[in-house]
Coordinates of C-alpha atoms in Angstrom, one line a residue:
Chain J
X2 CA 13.6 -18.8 -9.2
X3 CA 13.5 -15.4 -7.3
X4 CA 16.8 -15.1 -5.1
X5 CA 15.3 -16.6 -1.6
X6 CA 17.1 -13.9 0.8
X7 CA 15.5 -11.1 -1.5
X8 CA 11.9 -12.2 -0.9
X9 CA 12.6 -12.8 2.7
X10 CA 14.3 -9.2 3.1
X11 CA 10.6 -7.7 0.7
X12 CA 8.6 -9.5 3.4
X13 CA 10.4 -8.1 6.1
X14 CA 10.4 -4.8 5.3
X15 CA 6.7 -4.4 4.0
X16 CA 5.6 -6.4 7.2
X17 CA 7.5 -3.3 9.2
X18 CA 4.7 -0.9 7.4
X19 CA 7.3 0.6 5.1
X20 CA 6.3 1.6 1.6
X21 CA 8.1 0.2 -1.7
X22 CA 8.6 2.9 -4.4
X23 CA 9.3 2.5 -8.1
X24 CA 12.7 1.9 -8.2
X25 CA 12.6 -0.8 -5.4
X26 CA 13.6 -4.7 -6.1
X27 CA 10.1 -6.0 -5.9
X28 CA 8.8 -9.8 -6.4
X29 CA 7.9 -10.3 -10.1
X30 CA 4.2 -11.2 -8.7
X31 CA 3.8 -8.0 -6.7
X32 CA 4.9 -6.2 -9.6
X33 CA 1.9 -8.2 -11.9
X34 CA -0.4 -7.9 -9.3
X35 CA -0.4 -4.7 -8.8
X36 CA -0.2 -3.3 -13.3
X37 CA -3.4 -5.7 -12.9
X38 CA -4.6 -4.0 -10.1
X39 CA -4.3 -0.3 -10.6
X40 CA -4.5 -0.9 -14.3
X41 CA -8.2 -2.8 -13.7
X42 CA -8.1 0.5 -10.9
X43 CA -7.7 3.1 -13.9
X44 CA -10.2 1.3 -16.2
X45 CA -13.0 1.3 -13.8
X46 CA -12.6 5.4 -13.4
X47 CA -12.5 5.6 -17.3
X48 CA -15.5 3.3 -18.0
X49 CA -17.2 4.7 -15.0
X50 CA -18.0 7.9 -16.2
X51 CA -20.4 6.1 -19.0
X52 CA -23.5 5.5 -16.8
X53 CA -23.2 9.0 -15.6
X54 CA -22.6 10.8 -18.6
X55 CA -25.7 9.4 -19.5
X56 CA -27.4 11.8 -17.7
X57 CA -25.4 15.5 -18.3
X58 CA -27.5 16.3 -21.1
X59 CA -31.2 15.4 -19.1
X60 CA -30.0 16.3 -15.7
X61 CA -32.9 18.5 -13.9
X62 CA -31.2 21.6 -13.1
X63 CA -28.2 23.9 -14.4
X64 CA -27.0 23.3 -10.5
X65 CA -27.3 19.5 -11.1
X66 CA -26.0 19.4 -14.6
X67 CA -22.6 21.6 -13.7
X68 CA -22.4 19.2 -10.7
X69 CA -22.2 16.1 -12.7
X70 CA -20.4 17.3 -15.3
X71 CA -17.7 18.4 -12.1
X72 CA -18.0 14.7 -11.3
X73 CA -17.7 13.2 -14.7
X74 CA -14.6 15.6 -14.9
X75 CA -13.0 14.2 -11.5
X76 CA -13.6 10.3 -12.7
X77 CA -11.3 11.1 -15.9
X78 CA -8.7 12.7 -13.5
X79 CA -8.8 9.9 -10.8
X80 CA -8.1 7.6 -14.1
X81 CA -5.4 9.4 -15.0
X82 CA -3.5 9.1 -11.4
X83 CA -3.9 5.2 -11.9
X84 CA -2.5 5.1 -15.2
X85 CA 0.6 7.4 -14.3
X86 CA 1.1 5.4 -11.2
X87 CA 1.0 1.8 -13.2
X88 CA 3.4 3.2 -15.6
X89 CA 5.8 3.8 -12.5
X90 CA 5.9 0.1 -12.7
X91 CA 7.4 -0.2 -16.4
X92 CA 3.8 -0.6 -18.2
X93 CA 3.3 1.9 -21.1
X94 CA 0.1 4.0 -21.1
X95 CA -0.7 2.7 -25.0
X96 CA -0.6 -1.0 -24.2
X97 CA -2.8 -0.6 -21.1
X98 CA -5.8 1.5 -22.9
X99 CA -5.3 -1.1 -26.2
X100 CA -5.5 -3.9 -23.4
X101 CA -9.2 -2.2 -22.4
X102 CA -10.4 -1.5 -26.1
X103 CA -9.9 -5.1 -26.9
X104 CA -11.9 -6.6 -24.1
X105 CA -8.7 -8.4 -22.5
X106 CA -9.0 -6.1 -19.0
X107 CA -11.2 -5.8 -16.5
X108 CA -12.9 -3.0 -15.1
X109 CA -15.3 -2.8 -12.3
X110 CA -18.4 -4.5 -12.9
X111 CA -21.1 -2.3 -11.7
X112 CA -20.3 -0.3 -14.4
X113 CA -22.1 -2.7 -16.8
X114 CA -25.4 -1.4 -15.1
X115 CA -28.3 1.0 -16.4
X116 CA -29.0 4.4 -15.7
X117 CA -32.2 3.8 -16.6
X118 CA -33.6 7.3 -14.0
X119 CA -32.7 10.3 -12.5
X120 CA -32.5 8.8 -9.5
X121 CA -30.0 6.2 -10.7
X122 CA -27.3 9.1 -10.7
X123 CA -28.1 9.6 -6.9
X124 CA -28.2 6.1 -6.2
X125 CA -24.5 6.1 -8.0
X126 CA -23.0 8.9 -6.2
X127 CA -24.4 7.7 -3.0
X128 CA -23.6 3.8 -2.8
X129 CA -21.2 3.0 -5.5
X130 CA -18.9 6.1 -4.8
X131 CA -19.6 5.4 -1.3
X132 CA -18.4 1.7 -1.3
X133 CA -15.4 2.9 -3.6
X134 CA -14.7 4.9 -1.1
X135 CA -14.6 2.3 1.7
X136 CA -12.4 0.1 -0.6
X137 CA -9.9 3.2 -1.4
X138 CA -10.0 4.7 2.0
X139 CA -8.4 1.1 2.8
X140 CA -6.0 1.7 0.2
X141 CA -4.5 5.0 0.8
X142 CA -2.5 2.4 3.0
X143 CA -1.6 -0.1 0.3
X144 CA 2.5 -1.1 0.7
X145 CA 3.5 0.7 -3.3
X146 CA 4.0 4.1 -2.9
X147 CA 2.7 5.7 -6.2
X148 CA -0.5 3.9 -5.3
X149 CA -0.7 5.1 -2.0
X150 CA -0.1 8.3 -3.1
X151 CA -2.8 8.3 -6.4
X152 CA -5.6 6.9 -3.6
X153 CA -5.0 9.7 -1.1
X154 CA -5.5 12.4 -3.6
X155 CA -8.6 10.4 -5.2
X156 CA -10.2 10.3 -2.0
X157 CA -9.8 13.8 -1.3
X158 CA -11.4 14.6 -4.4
X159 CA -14.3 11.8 -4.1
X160 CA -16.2 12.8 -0.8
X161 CA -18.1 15.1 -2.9
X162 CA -19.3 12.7 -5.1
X163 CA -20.7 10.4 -2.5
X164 CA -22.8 13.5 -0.7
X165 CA -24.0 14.7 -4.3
X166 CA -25.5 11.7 -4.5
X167 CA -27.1 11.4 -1.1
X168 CA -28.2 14.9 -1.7
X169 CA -30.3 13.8 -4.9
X170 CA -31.5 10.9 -3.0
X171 CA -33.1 13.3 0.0
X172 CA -34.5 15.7 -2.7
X173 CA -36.3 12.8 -4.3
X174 CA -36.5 10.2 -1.2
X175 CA -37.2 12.5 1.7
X176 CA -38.7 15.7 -0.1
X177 CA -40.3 14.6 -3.2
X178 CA -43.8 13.4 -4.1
X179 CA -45.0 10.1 -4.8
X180 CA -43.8 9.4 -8.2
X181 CA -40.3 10.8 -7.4
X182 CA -40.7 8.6 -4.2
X183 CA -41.0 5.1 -6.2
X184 CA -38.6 6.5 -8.7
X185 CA -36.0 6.7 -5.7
X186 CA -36.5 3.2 -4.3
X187 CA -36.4 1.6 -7.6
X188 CA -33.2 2.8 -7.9
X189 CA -31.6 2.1 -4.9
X190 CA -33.4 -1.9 -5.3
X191 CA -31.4 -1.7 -8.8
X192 CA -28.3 -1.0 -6.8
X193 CA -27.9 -1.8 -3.8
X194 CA -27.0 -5.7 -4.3
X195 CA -24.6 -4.8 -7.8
X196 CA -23.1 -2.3 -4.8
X197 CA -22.3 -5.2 -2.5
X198 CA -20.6 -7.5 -5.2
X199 CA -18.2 -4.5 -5.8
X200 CA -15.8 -5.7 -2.7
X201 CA -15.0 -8.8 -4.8
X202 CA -16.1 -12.3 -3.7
X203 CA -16.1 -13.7 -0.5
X204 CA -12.3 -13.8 0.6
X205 CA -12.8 -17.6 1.6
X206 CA -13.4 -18.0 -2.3
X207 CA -11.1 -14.7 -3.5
X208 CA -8.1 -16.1 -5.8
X209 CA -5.4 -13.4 -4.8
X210 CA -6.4 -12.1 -1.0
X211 CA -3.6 -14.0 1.1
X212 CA -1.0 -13.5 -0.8
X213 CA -2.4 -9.6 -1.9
X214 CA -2.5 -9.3 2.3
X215 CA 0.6 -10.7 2.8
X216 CA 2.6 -8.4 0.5
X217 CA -0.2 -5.7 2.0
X218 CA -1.2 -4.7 -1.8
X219 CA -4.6 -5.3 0.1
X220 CA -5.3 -4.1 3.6
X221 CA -8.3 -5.5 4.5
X222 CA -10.5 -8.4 3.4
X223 CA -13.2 -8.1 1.0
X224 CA -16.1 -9.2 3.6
X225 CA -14.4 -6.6 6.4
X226 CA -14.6 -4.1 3.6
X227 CA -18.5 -5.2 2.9
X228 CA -19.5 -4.9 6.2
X229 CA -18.1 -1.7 7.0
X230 CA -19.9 -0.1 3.7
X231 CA -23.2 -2.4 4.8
X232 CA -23.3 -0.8 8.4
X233 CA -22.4 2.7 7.4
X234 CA -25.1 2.4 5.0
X235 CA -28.4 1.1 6.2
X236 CA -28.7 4.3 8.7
X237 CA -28.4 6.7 5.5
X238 CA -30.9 4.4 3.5
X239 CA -33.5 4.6 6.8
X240 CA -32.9 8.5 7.2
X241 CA -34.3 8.2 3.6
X242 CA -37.4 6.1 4.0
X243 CA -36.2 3.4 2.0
X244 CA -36.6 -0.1 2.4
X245 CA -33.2 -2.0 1.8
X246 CA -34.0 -5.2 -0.5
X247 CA -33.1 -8.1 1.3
X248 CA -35.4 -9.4 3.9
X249 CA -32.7 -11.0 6.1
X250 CA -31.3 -7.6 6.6
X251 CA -31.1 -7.2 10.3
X252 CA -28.9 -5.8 13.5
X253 CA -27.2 -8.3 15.4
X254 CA -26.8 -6.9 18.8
X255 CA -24.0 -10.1 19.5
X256 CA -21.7 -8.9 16.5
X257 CA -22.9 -5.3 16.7
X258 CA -23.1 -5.2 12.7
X259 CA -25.9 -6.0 10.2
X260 CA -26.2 -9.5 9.1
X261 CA -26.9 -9.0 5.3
X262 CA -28.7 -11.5 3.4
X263 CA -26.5 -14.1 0.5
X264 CA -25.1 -12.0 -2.4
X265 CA -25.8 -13.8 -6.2
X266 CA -22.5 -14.8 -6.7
X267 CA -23.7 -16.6 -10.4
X268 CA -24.9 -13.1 -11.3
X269 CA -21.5 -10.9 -10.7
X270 CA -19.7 -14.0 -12.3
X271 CA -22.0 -13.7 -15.5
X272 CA -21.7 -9.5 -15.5
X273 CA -17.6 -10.6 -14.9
X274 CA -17.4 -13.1 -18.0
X275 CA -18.9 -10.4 -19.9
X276 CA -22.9 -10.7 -20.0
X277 CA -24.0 -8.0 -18.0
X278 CA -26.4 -5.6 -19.0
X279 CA -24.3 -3.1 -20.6
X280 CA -20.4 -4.8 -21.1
X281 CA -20.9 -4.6 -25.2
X282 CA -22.7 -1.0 -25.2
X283 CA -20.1 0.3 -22.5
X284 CA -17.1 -1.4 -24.5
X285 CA -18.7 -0.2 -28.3
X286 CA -18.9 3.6 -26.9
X287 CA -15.5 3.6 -25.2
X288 CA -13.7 2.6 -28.8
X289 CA -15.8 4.6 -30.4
X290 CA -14.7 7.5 -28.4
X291 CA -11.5 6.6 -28.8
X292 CA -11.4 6.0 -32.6
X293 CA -13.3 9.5 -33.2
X294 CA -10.4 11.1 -31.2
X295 CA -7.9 9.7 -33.1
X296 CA -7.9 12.8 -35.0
X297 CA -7.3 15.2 -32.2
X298 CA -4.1 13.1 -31.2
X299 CA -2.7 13.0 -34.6
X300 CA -3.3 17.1 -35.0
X301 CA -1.0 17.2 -31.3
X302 CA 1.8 14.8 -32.8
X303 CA 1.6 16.8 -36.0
X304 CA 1.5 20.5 -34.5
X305 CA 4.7 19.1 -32.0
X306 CA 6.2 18.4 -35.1
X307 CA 6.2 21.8 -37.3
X308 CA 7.4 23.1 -34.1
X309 CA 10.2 21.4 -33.4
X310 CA 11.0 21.8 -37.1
X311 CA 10.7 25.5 -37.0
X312 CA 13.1 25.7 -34.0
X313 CA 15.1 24.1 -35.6
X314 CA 15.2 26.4 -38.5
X315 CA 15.5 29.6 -36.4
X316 CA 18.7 28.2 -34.4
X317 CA 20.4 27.3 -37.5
Chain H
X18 CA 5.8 43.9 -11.1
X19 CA 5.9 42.0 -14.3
X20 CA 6.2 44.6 -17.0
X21 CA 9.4 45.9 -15.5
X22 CA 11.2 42.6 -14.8
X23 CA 12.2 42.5 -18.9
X24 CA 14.4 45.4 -18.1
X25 CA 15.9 43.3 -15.3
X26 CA 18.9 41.2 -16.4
X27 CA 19.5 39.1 -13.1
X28 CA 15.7 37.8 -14.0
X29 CA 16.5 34.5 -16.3
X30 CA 13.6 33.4 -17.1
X31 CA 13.3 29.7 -16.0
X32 CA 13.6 27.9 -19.2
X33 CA 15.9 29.5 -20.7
X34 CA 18.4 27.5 -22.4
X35 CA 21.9 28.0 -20.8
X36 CA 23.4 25.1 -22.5
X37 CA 27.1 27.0 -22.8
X38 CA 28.9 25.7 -20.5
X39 CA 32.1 27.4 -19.1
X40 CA 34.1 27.3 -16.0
X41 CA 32.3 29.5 -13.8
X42 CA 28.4 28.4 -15.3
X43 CA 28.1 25.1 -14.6
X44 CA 24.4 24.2 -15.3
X45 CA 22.0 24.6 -12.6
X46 CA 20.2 21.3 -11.6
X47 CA 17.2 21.4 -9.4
X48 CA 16.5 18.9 -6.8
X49 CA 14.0 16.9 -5.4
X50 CA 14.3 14.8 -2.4
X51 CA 11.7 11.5 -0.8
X52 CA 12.5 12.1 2.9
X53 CA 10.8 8.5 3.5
X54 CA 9.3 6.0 1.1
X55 CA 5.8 6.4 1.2
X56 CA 5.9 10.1 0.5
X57 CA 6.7 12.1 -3.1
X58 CA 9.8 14.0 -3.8
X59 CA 9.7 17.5 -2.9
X60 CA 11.8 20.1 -4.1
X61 CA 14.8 21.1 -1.6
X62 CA 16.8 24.1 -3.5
X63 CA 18.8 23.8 -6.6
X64 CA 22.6 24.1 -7.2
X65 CA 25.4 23.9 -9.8
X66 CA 27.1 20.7 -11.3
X67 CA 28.7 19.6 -14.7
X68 CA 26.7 16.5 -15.1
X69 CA 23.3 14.5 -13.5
X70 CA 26.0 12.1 -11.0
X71 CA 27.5 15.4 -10.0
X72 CA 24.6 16.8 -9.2
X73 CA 23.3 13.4 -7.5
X74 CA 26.5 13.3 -5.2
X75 CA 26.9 17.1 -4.5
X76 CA 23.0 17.0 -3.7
X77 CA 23.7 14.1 -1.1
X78 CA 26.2 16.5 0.2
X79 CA 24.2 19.9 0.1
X80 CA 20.5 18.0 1.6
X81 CA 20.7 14.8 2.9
X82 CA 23.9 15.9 5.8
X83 CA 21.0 14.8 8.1
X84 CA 19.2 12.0 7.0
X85 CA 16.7 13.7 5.5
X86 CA 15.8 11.4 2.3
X87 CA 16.1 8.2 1.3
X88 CA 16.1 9.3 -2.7
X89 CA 17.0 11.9 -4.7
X90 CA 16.1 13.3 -8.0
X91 CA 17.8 15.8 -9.9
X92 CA 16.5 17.6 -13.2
X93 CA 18.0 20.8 -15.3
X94 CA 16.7 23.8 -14.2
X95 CA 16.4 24.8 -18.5
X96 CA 14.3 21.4 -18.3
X97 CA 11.5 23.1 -16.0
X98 CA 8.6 24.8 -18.3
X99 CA 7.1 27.0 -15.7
X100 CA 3.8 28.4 -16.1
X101 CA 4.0 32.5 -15.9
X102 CA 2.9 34.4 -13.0
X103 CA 1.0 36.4 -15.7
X104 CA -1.2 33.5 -16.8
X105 CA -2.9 32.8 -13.1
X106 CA -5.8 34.8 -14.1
X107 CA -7.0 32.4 -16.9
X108 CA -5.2 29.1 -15.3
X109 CA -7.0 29.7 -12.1
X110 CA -9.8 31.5 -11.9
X111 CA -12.0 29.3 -13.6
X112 CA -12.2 27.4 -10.7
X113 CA -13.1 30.3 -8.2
X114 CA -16.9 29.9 -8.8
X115 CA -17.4 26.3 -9.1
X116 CA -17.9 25.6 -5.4
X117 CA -19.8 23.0 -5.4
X118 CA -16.8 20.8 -6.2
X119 CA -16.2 21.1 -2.5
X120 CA -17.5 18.4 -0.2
X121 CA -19.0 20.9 2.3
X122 CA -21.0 22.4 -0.7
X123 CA -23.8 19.8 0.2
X124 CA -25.8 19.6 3.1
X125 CA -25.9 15.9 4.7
X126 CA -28.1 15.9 8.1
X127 CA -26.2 14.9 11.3
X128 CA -28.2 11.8 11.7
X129 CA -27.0 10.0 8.8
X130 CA -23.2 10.0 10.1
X131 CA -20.1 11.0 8.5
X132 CA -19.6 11.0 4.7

């Protein structure tokens, strides 16, 4: 059992808005909650760039190629902030990126979506950076420090992603022809709902929220979070000309918000368990990647080495 | 300028190793100090102990006289690798014409709100 007085005196002095850093007592829960968090955090980036590297190769333009490989670039940087901050919490880097290889950690599921078009890559940048963004604006307020810290600089870097995106969307949306038209709506009817389920479930059915709240890990609830990203979003997807895919999508002039039709919670629960579209091809190419650099970090350890070993030489 | 700072012997360059200790050369120890939790160490000035818990206390001495951090870091000056003033050409100017990693590269109409 956890010494009473020190919970009470954690409680106390997150609930004053302060921030815990690494070297903090913290409860043993916060401490898993958050590896699993910001690890699951750091995955997400990492797998992420997957659907959207995809694309560098067929991407339309020279502008729009550089532009997503700029993107692609920022995704494996953002990871990187995640893992560094997790390891402030006594995880090491090796275990974490075995624990993704193996299939043991999560990672966001939209990532286990298509690109199957163009447009998909606008529809990314535009509504999944854009509800990552709600999620991290939230927590750039979260009570751990080196978390705090890793989501203000993501964010920083991550407006640019969302208004690539948008801007693809009005090139085909607004200002392209017919075929580019379809190809646009097709794409935001392929992810607008998998862009919903990315808050999490409901928080009336969410395993972790109170306590996550309580300990403020988490800042807001998963449906505030939904909404907010819901009524930011419909006015972009009008401006557009595209019709949002749920029929009981409406304003509510009582609540001042959009009421939003019911999300298929058996769906994200079978893309969760691992039967998405794309978990095995998105799990196969990240091991392969990772097995085909094995090389390059065995010729690092083994340049480090003759080195060291000729330093030493020359002192002696 | 950089070609004539060799010829300088008060320039040390960063990392150089000045493990020899003696009387009058204690090791220099840089330090960092979080002024509140919630923000990163920054670094505050540097100064001269025989060991990391000297430098930790003389650093509470030297910086924090008025409450201005909650923690402090110290780290051997010869531990820094600096990157050389020469090599900002190459280090940095890749990034001059890639502009468009700048949100306010991209045109989004007024209509559709912030983003």
């Amino acid at each position: 059992m956890e010494n009473q007085a020190l919970l009470e005196r954690f409680q106390n002095y997150v609930d004053a808005e302060n921030k815990i850093e690494a070297k903090d007592w913290m409860p043993d829960g916060y401490r898993k909650t958050l590896v699993r968090q910001i690890a699951q955090h750091a995955h997400s980036e990492v797998v992420g760039m997957l659907p959207e590297g995809n694309w560098i190769t067929r991407a339309p333009s020279l502008r729009r190629k550089t532009i997503l490989i700029s993107k692609v670039q920022d995704e494996a940087g953002h990871g990187l902030y995640l893992y560094s901050a997790c390891e402030t919490l006594g995880v090491d880097r090796d275990t974490l990126i075995e624990e993704l290889l193996s299939g043991k950690a999560k990672y966001s599921s939209i990532f286990n979506y298509p690109t199957v078009s163009w447009a998909d890559i606008g529809a990314i940048g535009w509504l999944v950076d854009g509800a990552a963004i709600v999620n991290q604006v939230s927590l750039q307020r979260t009570s751990y420090g080196p978390y705090s810290r890793a989501m203000v600089r993501i964010c920083k870097e991550e407006s640019f992603h969302q208004r690539q995106g948008y801007e693809i969307m009005i090139a085909l949306a607004k200002n392209g022809n017919e075929a580019q038209k379809k190809m646009a709506q097709e794409a935001f009817n392929r992810w607008w709902w998998p862009s919903l389920m990315m808050f999490g479930p409901s928080d009336a059915a969410s395993a972790h929220s109170g306590q996550n709240m309580a300990w403020k890990i988490k800042r807001h609830g998963n449906d505030e979070l939904r909404q907010k990203f819901v009524d930011m979003t419909v006015p972009q997807a009008e401006y557009l000309g595209l019709t949002i895919p749920d029929k009981d999508l409406k304003w509510n002039e009582a609540t001042g918000h959009y009421d939003f039709g019911e999300i298929d919670w058996t769906e994200f629960n079978e893309v969760v368990k691992g039967n998405g579209p794309c978990n095995k091809q998105r799990l196969q190419t990240r091991n392969k990647a990772h097995d085909e650099g094995a090389w390059v970090r065995e010729a690092a350890m083994a340049y480090a080495r003759k080195q060291q070993e000729r330093q030493a030489v020359s002192a002696a | 300028m950089p070609a004539n700072n060799k010829k300088d012997k008060r320039l040390v360059p960063h990392n150089a190793n000045i493990s020899v200790m003696s009387n009058s050369n204690w090791p220099l120890w840089e330090i960092f100090i979080r002024s509140k939790n919630g923000l990163a160490h920054k670094h505050a000035g540097s100064l001269h102990a025989t060991d990391a818990k000297m430098a930790i206390e003389n650093a509470r001495d030297v910086y924090t006289r008025r409450m201005e951090g909650v923690s402090i870091w110290v780290v051997r000056s010869a531990d820094i690798v600096a990157s050389s003033p020469a090599d900002k050409d190459f280090l940095y100017e890749p990034a001059n014409d890639k502009v468009y990693r700048h949100p306010t590269f991209y045109e989004i109409p007024p209509e559709v709100g912030h983003m």
